[in-house]
mmCIF file of C-alpha atoms in Angstrom:
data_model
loop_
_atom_site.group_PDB
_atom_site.id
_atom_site.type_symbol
_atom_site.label_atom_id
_atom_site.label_comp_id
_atom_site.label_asym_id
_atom_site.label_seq_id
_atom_site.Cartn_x
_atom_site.Cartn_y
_atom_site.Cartn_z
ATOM 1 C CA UNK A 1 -132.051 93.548 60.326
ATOM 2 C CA UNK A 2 -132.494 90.470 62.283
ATOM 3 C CA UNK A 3 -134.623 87.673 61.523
ATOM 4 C CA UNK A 4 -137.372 88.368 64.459
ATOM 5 C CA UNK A 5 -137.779 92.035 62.704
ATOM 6 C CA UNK A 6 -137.957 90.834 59.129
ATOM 7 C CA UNK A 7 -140.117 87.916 59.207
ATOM 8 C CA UNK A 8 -143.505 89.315 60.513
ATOM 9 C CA UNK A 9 -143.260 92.083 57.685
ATOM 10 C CA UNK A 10 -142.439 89.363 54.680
ATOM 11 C CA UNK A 11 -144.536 86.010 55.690
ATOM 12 C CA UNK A 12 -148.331 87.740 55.293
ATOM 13 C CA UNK A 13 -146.995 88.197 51.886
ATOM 14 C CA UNK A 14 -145.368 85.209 50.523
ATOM 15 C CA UNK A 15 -146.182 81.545 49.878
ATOM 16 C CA UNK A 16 -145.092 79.188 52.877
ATOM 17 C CA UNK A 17 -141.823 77.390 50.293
ATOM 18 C CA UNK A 18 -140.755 81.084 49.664
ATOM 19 C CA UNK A 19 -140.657 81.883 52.784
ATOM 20 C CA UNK A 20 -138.520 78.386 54.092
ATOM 21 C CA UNK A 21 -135.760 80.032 51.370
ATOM 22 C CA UNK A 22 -136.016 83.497 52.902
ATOM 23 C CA UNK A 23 -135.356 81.927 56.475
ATOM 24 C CA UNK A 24 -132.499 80.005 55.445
ATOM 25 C CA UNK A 25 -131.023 83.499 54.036
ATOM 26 C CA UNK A 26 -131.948 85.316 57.185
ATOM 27 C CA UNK A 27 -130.062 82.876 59.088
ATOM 28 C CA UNK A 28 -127.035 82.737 56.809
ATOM 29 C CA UNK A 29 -123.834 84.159 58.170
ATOM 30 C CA UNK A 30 -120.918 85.003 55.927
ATOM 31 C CA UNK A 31 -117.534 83.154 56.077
ATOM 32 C CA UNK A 32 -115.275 85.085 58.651
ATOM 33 C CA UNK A 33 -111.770 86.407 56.792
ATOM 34 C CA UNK A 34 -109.334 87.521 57.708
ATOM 35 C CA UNK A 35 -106.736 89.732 56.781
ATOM 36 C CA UNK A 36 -108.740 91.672 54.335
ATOM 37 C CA UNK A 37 -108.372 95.324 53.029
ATOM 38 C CA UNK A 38 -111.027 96.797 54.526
ATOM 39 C CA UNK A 39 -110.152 99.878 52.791
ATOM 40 C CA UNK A 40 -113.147 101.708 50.945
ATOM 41 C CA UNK A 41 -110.682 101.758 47.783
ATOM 42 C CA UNK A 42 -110.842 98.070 47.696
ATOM 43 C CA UNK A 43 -114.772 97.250 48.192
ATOM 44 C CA UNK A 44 -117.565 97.089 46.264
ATOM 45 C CA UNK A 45 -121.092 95.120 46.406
ATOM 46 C CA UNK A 46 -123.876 93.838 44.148
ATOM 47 C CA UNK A 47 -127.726 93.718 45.307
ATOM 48 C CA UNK A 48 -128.561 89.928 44.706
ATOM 49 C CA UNK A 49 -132.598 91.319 44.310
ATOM 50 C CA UNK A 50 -134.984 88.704 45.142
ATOM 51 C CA UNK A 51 -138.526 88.154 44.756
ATOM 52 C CA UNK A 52 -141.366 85.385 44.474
ATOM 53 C CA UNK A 53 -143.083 84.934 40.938
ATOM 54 C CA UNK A 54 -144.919 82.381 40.177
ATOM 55 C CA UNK A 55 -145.947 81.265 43.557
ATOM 56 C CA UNK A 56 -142.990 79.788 45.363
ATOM 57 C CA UNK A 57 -140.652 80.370 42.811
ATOM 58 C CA UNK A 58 -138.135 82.930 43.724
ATOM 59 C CA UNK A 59 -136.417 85.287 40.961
ATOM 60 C CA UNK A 60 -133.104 87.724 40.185
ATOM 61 C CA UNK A 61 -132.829 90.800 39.285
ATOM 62 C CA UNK A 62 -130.407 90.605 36.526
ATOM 63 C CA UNK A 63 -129.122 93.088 34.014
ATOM 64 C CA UNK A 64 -126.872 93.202 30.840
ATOM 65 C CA UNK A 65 -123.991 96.314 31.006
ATOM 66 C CA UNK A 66 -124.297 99.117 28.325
ATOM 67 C CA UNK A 67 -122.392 97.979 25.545
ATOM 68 C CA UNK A 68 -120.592 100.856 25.555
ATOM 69 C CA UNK A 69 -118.938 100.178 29.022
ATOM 70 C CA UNK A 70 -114.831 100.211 29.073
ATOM 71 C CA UNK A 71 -115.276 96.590 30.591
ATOM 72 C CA UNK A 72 -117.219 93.665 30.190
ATOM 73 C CA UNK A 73 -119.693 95.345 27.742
ATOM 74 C CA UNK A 74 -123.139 93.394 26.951
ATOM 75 C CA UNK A 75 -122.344 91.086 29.611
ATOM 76 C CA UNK A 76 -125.298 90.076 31.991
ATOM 77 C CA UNK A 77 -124.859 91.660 35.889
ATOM 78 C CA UNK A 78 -126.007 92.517 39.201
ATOM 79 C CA UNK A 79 -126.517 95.798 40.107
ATOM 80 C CA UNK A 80 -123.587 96.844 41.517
ATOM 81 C CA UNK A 81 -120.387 99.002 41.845
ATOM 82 C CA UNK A 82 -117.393 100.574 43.905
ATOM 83 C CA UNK A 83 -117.496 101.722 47.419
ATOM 84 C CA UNK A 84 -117.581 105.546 47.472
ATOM 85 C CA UNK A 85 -116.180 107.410 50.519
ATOM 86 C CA UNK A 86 -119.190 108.945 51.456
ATOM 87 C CA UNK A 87 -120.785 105.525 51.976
ATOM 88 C CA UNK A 88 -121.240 103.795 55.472
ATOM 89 C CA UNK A 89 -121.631 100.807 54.868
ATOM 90 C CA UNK A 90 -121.304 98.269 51.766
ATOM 91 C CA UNK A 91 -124.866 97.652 51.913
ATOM 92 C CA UNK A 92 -125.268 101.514 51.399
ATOM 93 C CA UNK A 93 -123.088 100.709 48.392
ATOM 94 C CA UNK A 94 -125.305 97.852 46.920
ATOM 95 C CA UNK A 95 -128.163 99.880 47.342
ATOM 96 C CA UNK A 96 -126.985 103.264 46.139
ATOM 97 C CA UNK A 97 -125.454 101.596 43.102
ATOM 98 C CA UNK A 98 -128.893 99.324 42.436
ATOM 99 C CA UNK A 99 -130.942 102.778 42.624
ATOM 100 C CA UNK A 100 -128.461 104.427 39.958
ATOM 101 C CA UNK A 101 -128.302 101.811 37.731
ATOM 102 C CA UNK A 102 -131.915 100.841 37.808
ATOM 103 C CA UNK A 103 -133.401 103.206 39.384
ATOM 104 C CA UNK A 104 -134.231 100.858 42.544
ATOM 105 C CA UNK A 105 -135.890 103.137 45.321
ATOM 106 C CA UNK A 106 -133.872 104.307 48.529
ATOM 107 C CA UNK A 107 -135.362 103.214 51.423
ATOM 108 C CA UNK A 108 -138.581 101.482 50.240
ATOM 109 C CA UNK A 109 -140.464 99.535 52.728
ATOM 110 C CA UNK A 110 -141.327 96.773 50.091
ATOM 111 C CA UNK A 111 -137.417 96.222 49.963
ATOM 112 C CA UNK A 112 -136.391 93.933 53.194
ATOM 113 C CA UNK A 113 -131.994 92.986 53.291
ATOM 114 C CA UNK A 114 -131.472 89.475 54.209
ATOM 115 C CA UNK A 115 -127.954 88.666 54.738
ATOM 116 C CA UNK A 116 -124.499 89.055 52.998
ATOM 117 C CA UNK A 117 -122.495 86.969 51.678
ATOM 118 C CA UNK A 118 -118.817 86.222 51.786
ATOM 119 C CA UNK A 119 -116.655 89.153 49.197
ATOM 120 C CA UNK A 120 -115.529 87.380 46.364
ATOM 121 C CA UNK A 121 -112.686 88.671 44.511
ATOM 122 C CA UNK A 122 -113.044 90.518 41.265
ATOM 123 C CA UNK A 123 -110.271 90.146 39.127
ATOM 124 C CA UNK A 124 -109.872 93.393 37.534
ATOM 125 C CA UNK A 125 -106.795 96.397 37.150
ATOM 126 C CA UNK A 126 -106.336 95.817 40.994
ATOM 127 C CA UNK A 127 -108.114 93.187 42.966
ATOM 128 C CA UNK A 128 -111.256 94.288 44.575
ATOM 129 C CA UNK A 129 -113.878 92.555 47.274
ATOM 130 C CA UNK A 130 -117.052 92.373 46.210
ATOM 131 C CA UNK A 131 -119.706 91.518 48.501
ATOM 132 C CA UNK A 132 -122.960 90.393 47.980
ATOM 133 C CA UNK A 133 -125.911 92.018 49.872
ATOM 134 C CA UNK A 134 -129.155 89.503 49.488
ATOM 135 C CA UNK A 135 -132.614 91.291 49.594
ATOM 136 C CA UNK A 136 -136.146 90.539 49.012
ATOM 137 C CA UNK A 137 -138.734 92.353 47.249
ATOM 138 C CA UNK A 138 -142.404 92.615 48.434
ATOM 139 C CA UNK A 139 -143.837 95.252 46.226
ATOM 140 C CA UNK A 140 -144.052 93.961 43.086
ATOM 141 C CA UNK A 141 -145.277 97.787 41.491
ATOM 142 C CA UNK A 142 -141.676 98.715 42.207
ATOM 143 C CA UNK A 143 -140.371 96.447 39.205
ATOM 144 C CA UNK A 144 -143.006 98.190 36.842
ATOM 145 C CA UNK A 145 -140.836 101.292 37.386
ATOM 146 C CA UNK A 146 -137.379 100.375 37.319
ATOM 147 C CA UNK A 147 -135.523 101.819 34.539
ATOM 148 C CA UNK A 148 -131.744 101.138 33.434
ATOM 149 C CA UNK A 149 -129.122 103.888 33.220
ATOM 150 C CA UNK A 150 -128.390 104.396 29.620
ATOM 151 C CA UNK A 151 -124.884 104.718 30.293
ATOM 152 C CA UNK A 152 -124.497 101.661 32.431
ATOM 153 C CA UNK A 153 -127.185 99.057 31.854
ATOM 154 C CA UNK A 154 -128.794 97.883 28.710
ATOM 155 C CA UNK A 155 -131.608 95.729 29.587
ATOM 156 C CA UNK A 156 -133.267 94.825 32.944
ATOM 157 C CA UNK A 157 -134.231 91.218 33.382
ATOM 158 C CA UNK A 158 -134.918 88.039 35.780
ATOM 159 C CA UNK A 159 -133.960 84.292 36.065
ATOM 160 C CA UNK A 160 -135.126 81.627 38.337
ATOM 161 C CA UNK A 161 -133.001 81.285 41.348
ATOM 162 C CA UNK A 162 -133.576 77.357 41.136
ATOM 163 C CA UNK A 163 -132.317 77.075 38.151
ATOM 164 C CA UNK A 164 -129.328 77.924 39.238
ATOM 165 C CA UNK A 165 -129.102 74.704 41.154
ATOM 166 C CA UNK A 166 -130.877 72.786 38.451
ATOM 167 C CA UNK A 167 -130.183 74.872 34.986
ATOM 168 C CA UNK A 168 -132.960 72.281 32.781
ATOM 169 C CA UNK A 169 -135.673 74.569 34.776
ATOM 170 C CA UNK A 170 -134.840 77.148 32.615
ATOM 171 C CA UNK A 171 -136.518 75.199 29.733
ATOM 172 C CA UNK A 172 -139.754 77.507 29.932
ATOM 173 C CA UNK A 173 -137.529 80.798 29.715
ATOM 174 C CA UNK A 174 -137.102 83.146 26.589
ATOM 175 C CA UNK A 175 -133.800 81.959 26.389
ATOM 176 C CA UNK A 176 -131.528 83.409 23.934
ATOM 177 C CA UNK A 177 -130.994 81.412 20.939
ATOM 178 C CA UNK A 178 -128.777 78.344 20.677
ATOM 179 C CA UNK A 179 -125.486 78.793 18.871
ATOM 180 C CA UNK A 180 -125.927 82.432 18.316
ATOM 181 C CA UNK A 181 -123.660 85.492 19.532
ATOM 182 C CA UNK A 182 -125.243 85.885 22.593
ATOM 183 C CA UNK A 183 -124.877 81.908 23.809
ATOM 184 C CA UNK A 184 -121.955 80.243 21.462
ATOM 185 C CA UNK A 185 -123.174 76.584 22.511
ATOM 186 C CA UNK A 186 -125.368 73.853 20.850
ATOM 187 C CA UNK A 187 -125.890 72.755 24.991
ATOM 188 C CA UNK A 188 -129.266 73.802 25.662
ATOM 189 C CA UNK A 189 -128.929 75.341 29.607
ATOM 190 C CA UNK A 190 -125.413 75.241 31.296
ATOM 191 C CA UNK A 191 -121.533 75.150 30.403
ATOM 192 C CA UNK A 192 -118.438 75.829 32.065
ATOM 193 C CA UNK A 193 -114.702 76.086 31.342
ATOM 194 C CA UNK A 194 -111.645 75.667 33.512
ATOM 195 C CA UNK A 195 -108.383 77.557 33.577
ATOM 196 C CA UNK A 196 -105.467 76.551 35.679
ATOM 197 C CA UNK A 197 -103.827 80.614 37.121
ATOM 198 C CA UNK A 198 -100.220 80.132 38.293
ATOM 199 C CA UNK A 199 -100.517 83.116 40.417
ATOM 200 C CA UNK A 200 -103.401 81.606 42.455
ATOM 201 C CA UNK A 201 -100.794 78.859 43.672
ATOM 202 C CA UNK A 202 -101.754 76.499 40.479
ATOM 203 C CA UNK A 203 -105.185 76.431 41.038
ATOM 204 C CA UNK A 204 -107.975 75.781 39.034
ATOM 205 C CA UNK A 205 -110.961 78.178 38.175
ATOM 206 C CA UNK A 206 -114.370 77.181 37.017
ATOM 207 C CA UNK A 207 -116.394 79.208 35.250
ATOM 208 C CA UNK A 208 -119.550 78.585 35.162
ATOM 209 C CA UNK A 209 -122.132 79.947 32.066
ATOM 210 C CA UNK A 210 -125.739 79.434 32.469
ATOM 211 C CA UNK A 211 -128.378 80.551 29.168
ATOM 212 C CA UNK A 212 -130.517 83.220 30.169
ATOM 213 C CA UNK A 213 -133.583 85.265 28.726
ATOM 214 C CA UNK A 214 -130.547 88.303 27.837
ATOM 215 C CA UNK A 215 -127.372 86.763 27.614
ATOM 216 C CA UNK A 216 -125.411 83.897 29.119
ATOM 217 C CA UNK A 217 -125.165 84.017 33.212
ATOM 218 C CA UNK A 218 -121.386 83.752 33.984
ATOM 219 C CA UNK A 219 -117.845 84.559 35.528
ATOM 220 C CA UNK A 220 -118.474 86.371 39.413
ATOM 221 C CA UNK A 221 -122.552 86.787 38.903
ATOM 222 C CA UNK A 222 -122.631 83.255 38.316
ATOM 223 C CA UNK A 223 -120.483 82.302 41.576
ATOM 224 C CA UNK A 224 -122.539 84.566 43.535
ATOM 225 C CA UNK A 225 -126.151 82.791 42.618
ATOM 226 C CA UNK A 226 -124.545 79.787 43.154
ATOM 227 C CA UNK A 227 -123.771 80.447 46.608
ATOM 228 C CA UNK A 228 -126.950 82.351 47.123
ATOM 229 C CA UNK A 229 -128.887 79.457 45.931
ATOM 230 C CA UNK A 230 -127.713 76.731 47.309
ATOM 231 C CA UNK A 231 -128.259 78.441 50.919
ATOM 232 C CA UNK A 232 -131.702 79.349 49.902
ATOM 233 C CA UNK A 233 -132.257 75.871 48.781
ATOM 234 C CA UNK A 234 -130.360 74.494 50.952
ATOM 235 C CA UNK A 235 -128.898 71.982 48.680
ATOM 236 C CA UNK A 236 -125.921 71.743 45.951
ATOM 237 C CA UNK A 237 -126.268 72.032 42.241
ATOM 238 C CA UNK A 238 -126.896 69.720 40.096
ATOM 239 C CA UNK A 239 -123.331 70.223 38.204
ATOM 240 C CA UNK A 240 -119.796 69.905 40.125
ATOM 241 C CA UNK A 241 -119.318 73.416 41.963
ATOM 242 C CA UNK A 242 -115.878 73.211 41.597
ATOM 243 C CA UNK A 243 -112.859 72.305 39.071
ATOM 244 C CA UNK A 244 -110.369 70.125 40.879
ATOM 245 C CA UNK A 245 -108.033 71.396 42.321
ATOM 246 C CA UNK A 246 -110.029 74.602 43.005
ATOM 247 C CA UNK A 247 -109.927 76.595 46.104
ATOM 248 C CA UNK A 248 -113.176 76.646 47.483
ATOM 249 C CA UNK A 249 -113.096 79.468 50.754
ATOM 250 C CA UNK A 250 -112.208 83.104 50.049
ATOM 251 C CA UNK A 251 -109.257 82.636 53.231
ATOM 252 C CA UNK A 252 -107.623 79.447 51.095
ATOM 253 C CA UNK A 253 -107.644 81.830 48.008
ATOM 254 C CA UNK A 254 -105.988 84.720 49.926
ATOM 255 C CA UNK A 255 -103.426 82.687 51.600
ATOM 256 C CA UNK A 256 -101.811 81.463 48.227
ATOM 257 C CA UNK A 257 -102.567 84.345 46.073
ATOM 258 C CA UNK A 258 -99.302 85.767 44.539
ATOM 259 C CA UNK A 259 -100.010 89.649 43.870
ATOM 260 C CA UNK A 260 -96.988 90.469 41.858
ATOM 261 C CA UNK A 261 -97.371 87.325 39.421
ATOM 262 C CA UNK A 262 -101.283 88.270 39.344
ATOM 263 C CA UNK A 263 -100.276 92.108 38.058
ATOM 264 C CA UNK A 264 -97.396 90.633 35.434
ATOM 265 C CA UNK A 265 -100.408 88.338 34.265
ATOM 266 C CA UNK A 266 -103.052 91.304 34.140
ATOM 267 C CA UNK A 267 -100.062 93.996 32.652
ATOM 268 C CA UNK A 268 -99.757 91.381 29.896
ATOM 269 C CA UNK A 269 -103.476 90.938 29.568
ATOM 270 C CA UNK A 270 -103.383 94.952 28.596
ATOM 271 C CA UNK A 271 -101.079 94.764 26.096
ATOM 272 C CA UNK A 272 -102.374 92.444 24.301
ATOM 273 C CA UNK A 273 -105.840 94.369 24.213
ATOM 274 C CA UNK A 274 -104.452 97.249 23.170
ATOM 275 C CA UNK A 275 -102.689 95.107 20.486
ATOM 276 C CA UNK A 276 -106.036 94.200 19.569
ATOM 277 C CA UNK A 277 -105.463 90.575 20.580
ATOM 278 C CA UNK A 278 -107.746 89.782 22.707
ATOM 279 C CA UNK A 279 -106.567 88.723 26.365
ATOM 280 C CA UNK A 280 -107.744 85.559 28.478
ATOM 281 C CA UNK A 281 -110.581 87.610 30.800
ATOM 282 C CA UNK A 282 -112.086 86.418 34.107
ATOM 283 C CA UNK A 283 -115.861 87.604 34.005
#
């Protein structure tokens, strides 16, 4: 959809600072790549759901994964998943995969795409793209009757976009509590980690973690509201994006990344699980 077509339909229904954000994100065009798999094996997407509540404060749709998942289990997500071949297109994907997890409606009028973002790379059994498709919500009855997929999502829940940016705006959340299971930490709003990955050409990851109402915000959701909010904001966070040393384009990453050292890495990462050690994970 292009910004002349979406507008009109959104503005009678937003504040006037909501709708500066949603512009931004209608205008936003995705880093160009190249030399990507574009094979349907190799995609996926997550629905980065937005919508305004209070007035001029925009939310995410967030959830936590059924425990019971094979991967990442408990762990806070966007709706999201694998490409299947019957899809068209990887916005298909984000959407098909938000209305099976959460039961997010097909084609609802009240649901309005904004823009994608550039894939990031999910670092699981083989590397997969996983692109972000930003939307905004306008019927707000359409959250009353979302429910999760018992065998894929625990619990359906929301964050401030801002405080993505800024995390201390998160003070007025039910956050989870301090130095429990759910948010290890006696800092109140944000943490992060760094990890140096040989097979990335030595460089250094961040990983963000940000307290939630749920569980902590982290690992590839994190990077992706990062990037969504700072274009909706149009400003950086308050925190350094980036470890040093850290590649910050998707092309820079590709150009240096070293498949077969990544797979001796991730083979090793395995059998150590099933050692019940537990491996060094990327979220």
């Amino acid at each position: 959809m292009t910004i002349t077509s979406v507008l009109p339909v959104i503005a009678p229904k937003v504040s006037e600072q909501a709708l500066q954000h949603i512009e931004r994100l209608l205008k936003h065009r995705p880093e160009a790549v190249e030399s990507l798999d574009r094979t349907k094996a190799r995609q996926a997407a997550v629905l980065v759901l937005l919508y305004e509540k209070p007035e001029g404060e925009l939310r995410v749709l967030l959830t936590t994964r059924a425990k019971t998942l094979r991967t990442h289990p408990g762990q806070t997500a966007l709706p999201g998943g694998r490409m299947d071949e019957s899809d068209e297109s990887i916005v298909e994907t984000a959407y098909r995969e938000a209305f099976e997890e959460v039961g997010l409606p097909l084609n609802h009028p009240g649901v309005h795409t904004l823009c994608l973002l550039r894939p990031f790379i999910a670092w699981t059994r083989s590397l997969v793209l996983v692109t972000p498709v930003v939307s905004f919500l306008t019927d707000f009855s359409v959250l009353e009757n979302l429910r999760p997929c018992e065998s894929e999502v625990d619990i359906i829940f929301d964050h401030p976009l801002e405080a993505i940016l800024e995390p201390s705006l998160s003070a007025s959340e039910p956050l989870v509590p301090l130095n429990s299971e759910l948010w290890p930490s006696d800092i109140e709003y944000y943490n992060y980690a760094d990890s140096k990955w040989s097979w990335m050409g030595g460089s250094t990851y961040r990983l963000h973690r940000f307290r939630a109402a749920a569980a902590a915000i982290k690992g590839l959701t994190a990077d992706v509201l990062i990037l969504t909010a700072s274009i909706a904001y149009d400003r950086q966070p308050s925190f350094e994006w980036f470890a040093p040393g850290q590649f910050t384009t998707l092309q820079d990453t590709l150009a240096v990344l070293n498949l077969s050292a990544f797979n001796k890495w991730n083979n090793n990462a395995e059998t150590s699980a099933s050692a019940n050690v537990k491996p060094v994970s990327i979220e």
